[in-house]
JSON list of C-alpha atoms in Angstrom, two decimals:
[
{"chain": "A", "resi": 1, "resn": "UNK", "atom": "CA", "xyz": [71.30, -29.41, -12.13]},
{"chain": "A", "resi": 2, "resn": "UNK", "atom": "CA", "xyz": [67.54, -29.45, -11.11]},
{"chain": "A", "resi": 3, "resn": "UNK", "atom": "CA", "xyz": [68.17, -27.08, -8.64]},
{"chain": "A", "resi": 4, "resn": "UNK", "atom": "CA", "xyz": [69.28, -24.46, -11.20]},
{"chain": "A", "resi": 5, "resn": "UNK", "atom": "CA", "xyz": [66.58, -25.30, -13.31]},
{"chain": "A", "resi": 6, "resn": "UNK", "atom": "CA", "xyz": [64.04, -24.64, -10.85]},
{"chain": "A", "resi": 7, "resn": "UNK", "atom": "CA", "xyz": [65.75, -21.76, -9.67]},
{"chain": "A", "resi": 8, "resn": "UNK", "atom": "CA", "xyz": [65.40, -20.47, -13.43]},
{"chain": "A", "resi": 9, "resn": "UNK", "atom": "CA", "xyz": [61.91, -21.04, -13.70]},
{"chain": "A", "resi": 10, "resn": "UNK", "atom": "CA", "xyz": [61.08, -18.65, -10.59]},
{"chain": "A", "resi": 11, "resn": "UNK", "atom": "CA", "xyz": [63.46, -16.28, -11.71]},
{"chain": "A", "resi": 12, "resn": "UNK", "atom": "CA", "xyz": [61.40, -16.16, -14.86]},
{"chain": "A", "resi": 13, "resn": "UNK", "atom": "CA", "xyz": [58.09, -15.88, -12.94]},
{"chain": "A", "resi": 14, "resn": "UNK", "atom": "CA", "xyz": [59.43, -13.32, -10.69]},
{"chain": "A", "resi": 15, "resn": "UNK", "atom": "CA", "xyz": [60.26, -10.93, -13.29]},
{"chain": "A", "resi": 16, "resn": "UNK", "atom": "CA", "xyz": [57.12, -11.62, -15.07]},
{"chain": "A", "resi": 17, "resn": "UNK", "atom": "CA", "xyz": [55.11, -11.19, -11.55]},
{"chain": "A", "resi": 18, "resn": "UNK", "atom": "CA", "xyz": [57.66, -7.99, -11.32]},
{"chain": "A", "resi": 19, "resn": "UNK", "atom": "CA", "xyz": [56.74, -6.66, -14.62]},
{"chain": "A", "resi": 20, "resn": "UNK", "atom": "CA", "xyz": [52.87, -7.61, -13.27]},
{"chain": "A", "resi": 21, "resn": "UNK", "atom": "CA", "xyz": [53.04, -5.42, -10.79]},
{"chain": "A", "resi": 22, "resn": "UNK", "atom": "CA", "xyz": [54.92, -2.47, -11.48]},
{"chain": "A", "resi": 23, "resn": "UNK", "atom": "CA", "xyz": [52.26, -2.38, -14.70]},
{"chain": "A", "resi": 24, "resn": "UNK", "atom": "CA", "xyz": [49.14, -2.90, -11.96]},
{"chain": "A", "resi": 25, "resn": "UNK", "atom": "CA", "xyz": [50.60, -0.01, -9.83]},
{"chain": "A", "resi": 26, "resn": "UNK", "atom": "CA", "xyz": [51.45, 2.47, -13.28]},
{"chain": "A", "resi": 27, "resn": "UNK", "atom": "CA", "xyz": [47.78, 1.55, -13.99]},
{"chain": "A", "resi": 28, "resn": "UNK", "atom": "CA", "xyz": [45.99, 2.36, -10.85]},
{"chain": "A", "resi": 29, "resn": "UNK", "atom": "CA", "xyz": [48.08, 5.97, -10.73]},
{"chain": "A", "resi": 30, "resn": "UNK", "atom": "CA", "xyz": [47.56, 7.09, -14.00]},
{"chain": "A", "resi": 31, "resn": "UNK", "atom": "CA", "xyz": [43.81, 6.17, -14.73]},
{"chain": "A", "resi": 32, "resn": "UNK", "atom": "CA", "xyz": [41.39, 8.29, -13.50]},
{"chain": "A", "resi": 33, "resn": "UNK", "atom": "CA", "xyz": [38.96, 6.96, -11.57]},
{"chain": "A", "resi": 34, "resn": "UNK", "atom": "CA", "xyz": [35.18, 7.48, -12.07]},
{"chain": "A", "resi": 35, "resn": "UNK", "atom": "CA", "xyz": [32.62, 6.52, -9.50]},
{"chain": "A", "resi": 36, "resn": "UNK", "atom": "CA", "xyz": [30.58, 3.55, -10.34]},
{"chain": "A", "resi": 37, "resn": "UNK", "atom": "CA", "xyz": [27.20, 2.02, -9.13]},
{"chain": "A", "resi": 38, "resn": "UNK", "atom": "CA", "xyz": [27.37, -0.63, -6.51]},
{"chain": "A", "resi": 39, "resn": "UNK", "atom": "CA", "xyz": [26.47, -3.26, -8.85]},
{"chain": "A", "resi": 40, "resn": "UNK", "atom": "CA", "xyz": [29.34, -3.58, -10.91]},
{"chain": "A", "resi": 41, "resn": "UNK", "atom": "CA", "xyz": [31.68, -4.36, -7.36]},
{"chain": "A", "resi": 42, "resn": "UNK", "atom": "CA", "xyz": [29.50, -6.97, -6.71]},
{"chain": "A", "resi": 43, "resn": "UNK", "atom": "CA", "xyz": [29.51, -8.72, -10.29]},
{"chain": "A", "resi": 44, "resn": "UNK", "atom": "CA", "xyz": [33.22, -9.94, -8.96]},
{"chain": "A", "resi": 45, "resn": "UNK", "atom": "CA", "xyz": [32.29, -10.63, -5.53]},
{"chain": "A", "resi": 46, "resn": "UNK", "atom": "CA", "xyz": [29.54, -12.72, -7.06]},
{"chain": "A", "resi": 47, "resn": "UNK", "atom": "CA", "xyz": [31.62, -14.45, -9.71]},
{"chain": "A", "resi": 48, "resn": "UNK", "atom": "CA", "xyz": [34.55, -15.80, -6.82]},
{"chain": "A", "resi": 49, "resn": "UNK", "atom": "CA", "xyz": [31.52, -17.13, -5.01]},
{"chain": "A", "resi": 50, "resn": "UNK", "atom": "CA", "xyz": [30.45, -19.17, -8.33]},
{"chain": "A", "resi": 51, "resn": "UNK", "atom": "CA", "xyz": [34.22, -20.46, -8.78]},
{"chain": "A", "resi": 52, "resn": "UNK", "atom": "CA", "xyz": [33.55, -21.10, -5.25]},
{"chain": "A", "resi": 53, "resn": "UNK", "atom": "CA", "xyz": [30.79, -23.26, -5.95]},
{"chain": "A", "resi": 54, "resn": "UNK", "atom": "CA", "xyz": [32.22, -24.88, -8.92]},
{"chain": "A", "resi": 55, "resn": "UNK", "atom": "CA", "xyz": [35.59, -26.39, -7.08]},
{"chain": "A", "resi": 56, "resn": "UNK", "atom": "CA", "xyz": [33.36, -27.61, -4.38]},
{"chain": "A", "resi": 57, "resn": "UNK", "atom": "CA", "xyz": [31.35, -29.47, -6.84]},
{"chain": "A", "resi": 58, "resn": "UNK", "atom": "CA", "xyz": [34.08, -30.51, -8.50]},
{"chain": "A", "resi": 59, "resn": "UNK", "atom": "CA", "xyz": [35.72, -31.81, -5.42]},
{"chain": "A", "resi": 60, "resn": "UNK", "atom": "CA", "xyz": [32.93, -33.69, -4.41]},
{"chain": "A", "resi": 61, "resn": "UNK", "atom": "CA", "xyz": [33.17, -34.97, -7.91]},
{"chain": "A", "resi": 62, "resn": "UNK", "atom": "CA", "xyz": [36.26, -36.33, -8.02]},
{"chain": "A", "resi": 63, "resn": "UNK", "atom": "CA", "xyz": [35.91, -37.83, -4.57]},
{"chain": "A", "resi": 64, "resn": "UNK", "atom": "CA", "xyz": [32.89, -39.55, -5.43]},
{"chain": "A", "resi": 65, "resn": "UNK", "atom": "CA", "xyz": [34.57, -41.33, -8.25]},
{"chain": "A", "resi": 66, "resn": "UNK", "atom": "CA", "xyz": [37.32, -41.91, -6.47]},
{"chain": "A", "resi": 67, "resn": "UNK", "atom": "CA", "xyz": [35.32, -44.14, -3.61]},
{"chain": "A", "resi": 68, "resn": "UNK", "atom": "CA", "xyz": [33.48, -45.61, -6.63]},
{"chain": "A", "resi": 69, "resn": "UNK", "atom": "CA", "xyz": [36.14, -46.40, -8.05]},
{"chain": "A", "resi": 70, "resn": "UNK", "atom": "CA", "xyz": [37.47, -48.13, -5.54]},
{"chain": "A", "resi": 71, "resn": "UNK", "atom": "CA", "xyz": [40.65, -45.54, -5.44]},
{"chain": "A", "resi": 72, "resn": "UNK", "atom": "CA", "xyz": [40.36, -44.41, -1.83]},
{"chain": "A", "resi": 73, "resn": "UNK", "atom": "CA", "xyz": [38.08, -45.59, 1.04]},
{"chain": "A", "resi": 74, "resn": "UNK", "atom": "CA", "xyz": [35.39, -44.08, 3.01]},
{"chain": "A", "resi": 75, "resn": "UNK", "atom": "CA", "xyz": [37.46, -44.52, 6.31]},
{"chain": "A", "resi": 76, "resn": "UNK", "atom": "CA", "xyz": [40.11, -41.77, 5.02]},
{"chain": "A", "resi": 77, "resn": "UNK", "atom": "CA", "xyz": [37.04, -38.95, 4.82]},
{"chain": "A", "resi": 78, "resn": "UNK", "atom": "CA", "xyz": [36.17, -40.04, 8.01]},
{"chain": "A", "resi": 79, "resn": "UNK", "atom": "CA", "xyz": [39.46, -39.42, 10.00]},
{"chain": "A", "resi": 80, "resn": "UNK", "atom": "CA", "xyz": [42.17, -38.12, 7.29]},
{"chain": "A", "resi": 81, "resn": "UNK", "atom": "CA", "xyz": [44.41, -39.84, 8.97]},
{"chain": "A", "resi": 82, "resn": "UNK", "atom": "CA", "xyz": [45.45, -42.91, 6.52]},
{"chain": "A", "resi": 83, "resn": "UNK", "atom": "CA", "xyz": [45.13, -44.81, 3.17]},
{"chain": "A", "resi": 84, "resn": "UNK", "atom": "CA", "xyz": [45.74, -41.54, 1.72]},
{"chain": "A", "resi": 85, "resn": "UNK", "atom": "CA", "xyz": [44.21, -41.38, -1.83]},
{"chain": "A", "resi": 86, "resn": "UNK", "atom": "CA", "xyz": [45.94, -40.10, -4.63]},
{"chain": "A", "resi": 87, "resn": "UNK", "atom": "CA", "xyz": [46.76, -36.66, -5.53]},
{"chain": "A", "resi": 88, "resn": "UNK", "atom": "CA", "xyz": [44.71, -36.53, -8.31]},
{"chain": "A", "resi": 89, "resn": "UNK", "atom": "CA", "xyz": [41.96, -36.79, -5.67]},
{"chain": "A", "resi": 90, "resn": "UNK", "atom": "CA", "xyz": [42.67, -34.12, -3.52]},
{"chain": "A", "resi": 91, "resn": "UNK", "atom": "CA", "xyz": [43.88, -31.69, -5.85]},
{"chain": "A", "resi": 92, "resn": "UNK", "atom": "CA", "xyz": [40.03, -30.08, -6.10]},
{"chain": "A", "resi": 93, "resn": "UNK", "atom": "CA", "xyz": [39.98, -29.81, -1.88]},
{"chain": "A", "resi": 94, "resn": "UNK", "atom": "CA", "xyz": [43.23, -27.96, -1.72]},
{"chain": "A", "resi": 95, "resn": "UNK", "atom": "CA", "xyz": [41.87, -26.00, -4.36]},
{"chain": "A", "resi": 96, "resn": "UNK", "atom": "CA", "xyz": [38.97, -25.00, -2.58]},
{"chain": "A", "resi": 97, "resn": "UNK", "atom": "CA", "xyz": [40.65, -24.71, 0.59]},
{"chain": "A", "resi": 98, "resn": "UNK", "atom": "CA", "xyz": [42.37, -22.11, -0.95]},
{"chain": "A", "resi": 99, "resn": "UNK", "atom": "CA", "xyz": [39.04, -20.27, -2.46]},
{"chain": "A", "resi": 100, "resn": "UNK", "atom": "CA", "xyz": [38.36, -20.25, 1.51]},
{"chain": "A", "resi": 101, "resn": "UNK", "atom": "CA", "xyz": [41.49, -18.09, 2.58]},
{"chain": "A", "resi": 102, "resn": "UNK", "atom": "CA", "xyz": [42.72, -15.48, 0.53]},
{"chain": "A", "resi": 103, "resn": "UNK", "atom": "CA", "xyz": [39.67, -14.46, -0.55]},
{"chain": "A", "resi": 104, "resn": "UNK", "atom": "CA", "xyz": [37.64, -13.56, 2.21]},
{"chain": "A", "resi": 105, "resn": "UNK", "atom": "CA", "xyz": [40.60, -10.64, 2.74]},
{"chain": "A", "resi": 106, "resn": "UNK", "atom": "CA", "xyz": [38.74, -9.52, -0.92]},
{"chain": "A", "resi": 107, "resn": "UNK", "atom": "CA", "xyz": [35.14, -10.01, 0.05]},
{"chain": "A", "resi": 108, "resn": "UNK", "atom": "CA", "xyz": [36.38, -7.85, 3.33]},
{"chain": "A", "resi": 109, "resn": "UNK", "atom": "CA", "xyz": [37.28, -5.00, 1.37]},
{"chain": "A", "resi": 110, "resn": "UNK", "atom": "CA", "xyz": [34.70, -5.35, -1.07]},
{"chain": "A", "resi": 111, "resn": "UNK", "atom": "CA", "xyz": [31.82, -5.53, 1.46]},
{"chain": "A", "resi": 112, "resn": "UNK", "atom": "CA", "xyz": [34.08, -2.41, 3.14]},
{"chain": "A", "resi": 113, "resn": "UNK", "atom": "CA", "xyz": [34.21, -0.33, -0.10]},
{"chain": "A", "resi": 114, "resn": "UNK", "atom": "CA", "xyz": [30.07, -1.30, -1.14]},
{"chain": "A", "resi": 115, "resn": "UNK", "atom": "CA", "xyz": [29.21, 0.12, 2.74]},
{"chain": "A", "resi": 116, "resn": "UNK", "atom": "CA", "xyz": [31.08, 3.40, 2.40]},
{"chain": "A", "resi": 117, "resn": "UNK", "atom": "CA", "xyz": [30.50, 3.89, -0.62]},
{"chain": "A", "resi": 118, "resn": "UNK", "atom": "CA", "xyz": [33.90, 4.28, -1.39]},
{"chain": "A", "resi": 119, "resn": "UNK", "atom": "CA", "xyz": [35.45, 2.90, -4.59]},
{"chain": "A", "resi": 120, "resn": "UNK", "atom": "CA", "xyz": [36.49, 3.31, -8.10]},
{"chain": "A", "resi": 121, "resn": "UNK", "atom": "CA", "xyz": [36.45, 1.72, -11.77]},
{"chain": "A", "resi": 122, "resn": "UNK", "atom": "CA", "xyz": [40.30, 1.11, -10.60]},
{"chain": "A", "resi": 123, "resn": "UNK", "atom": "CA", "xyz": [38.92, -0.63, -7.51]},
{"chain": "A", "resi": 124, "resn": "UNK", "atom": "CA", "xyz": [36.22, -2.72, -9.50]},
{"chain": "A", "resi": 125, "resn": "UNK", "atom": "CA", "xyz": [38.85, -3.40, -12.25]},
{"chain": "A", "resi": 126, "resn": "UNK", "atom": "CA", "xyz": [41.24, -5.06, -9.50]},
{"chain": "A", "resi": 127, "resn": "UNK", "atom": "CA", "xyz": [38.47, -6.66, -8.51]},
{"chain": "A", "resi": 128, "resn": "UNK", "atom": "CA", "xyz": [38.22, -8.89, -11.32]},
{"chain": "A", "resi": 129, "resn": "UNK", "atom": "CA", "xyz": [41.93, -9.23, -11.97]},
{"chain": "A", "resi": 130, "resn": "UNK", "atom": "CA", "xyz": [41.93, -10.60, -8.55]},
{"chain": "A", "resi": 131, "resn": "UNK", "atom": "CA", "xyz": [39.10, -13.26, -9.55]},
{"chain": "A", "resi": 132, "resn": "UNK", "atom": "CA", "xyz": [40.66, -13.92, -13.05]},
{"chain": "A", "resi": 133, "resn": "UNK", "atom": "CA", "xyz": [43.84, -14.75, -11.08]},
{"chain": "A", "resi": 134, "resn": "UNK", "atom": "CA", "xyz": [41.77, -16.83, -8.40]},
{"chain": "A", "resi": 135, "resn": "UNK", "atom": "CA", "xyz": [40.20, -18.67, -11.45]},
{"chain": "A", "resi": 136, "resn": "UNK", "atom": "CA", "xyz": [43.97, -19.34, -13.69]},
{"chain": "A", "resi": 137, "resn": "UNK", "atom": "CA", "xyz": [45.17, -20.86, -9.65]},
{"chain": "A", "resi": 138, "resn": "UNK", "atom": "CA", "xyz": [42.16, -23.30, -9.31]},
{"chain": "A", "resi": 139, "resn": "UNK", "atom": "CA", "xyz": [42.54, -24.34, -12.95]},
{"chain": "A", "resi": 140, "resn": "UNK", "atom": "CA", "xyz": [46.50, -24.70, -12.44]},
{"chain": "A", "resi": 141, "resn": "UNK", "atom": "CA", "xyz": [45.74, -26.28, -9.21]},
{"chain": "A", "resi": 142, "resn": "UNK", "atom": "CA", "xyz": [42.67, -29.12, -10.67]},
{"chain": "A", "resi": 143, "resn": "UNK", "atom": "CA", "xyz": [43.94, -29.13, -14.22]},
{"chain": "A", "resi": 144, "resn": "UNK", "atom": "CA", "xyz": [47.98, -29.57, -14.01]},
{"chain": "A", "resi": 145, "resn": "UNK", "atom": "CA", "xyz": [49.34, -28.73, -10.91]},
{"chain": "A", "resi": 146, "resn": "UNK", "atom": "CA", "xyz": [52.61, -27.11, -12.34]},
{"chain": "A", "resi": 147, "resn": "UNK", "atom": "CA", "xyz": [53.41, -25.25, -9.28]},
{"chain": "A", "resi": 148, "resn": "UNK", "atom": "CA", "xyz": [55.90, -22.68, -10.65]},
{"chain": "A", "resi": 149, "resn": "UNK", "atom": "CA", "xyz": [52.85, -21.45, -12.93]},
{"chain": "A", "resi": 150, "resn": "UNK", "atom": "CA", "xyz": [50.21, -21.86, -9.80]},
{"chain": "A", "resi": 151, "resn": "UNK", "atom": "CA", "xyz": [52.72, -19.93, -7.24]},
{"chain": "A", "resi": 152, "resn": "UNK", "atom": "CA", "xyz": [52.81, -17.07, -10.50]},
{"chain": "A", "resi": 153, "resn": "UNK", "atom": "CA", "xyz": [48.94, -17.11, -10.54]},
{"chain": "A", "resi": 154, "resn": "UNK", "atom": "CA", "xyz": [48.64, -16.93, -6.81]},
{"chain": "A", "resi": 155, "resn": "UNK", "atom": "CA", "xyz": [51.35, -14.13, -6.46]},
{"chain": "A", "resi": 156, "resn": "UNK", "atom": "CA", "xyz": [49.41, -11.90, -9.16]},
{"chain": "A", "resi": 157, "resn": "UNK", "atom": "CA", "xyz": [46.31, -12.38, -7.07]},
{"chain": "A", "resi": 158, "resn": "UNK", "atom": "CA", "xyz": [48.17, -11.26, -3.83]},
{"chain": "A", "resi": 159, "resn": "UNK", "atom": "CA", "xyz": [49.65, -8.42, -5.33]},
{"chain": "A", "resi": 160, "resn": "UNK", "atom": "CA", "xyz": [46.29, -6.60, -6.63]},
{"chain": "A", "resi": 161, "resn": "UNK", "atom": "CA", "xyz": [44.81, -7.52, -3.43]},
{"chain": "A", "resi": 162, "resn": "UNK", "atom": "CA", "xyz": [47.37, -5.82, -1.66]},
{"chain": "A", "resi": 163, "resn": "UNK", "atom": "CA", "xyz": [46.76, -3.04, -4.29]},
{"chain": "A", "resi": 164, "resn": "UNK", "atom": "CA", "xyz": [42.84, -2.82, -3.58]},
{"chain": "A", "resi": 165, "resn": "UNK", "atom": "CA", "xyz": [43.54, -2.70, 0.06]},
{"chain": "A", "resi": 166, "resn": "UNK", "atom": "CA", "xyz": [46.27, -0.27, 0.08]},
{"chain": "A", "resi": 167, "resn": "UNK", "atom": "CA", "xyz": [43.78, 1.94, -2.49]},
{"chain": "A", "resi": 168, "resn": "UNK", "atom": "CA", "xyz": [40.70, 1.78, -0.14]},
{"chain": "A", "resi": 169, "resn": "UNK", "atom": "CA", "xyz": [42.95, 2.38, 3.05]},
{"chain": "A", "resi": 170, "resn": "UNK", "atom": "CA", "xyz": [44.25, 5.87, 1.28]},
{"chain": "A", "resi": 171, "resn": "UNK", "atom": "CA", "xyz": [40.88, 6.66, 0.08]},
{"chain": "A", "resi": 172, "resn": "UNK", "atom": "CA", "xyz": [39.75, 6.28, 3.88]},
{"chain": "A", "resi": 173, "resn": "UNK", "atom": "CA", "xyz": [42.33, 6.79, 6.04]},
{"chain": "A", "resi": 174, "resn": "UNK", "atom": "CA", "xyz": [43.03, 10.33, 4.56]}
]
């Protein structure tokens, strides 16, 4: 019975995510796209590395309280290797482990599209869906942790990076 209702639950956040993208993609074909200043692609870039900031201070935060506390001890951030704390605790370090991965594939094509010159109000648009969906995952991942609604905030984020990539490689490439 869990099974199915699991299974339900990612069938509902894979046709939203569906729905998602087939809207991102009508979007970025149909709009045209005027040439901007340099400034507004950075604005996102910028506001991912302040997220950035703010889930490493919240992580150090939370593990701070914890060793006060008296809810994990200083051996496990020396080696990681036991008296694992809780997951409350290490909810904000997964969270900006992930602001360290995914992302830099967006400050690549960011820093790519600012040095040729190259991009859009489409491209600066994705730019901060991407962060908007960056920012719902961290606050899933910190706040809740309900992963069916995480994995839908992550997907969305992978999608219109795939999007901004696949947009800058035909503006490029051709």
């Amino acid at each position: 019975m869990r099974t199915n209702t699991i299974g339900a639950k990612y069938l509902m956040i894979g046709v939203v995510l569906a729905a998602f993208v087939a809207v991102l993609v009508a979007v970025v074909r149909a709009t045209p796209a005027p040439v901007v200043q340099g400034a507004a692609l950075i604005q996102p870039v910028f506001a991912l590395v302040v997220l950035t900031v703010i889930v490493a201070l919240t992580m150090a935060a939370y593990r701070n309280v914890a060793l006060i506390r008296g809810a994990v001890s200083e051996r496990y951030f020396r080696t990681y290797t036991a008296d694992s704390p809780a997951e409350w605790v290490e909810r904000p370090a997964r969270a900006y482990m992930n602001l360290l991965e995914l992302p830099v594939l967006f400050y690549v094509v960011c820093l790519l599209m600012l040095a040729t010159g190259r991009f859009d109000s489409v491209q600066v648009s994705l730019a901060w869906v991407f962060v908007v969906a960056r920012t719902v995952h961290a606050f899933i991942h910190i706040a809740f942790n309900y992963v069916p609604l995480r994995f839908a905030a992550f997907v969305a984020g992978v999608a219109t990076l795939a999007v901004m990539w696949t947009r800058f490689a035909a503006q490029n490439l051709s």
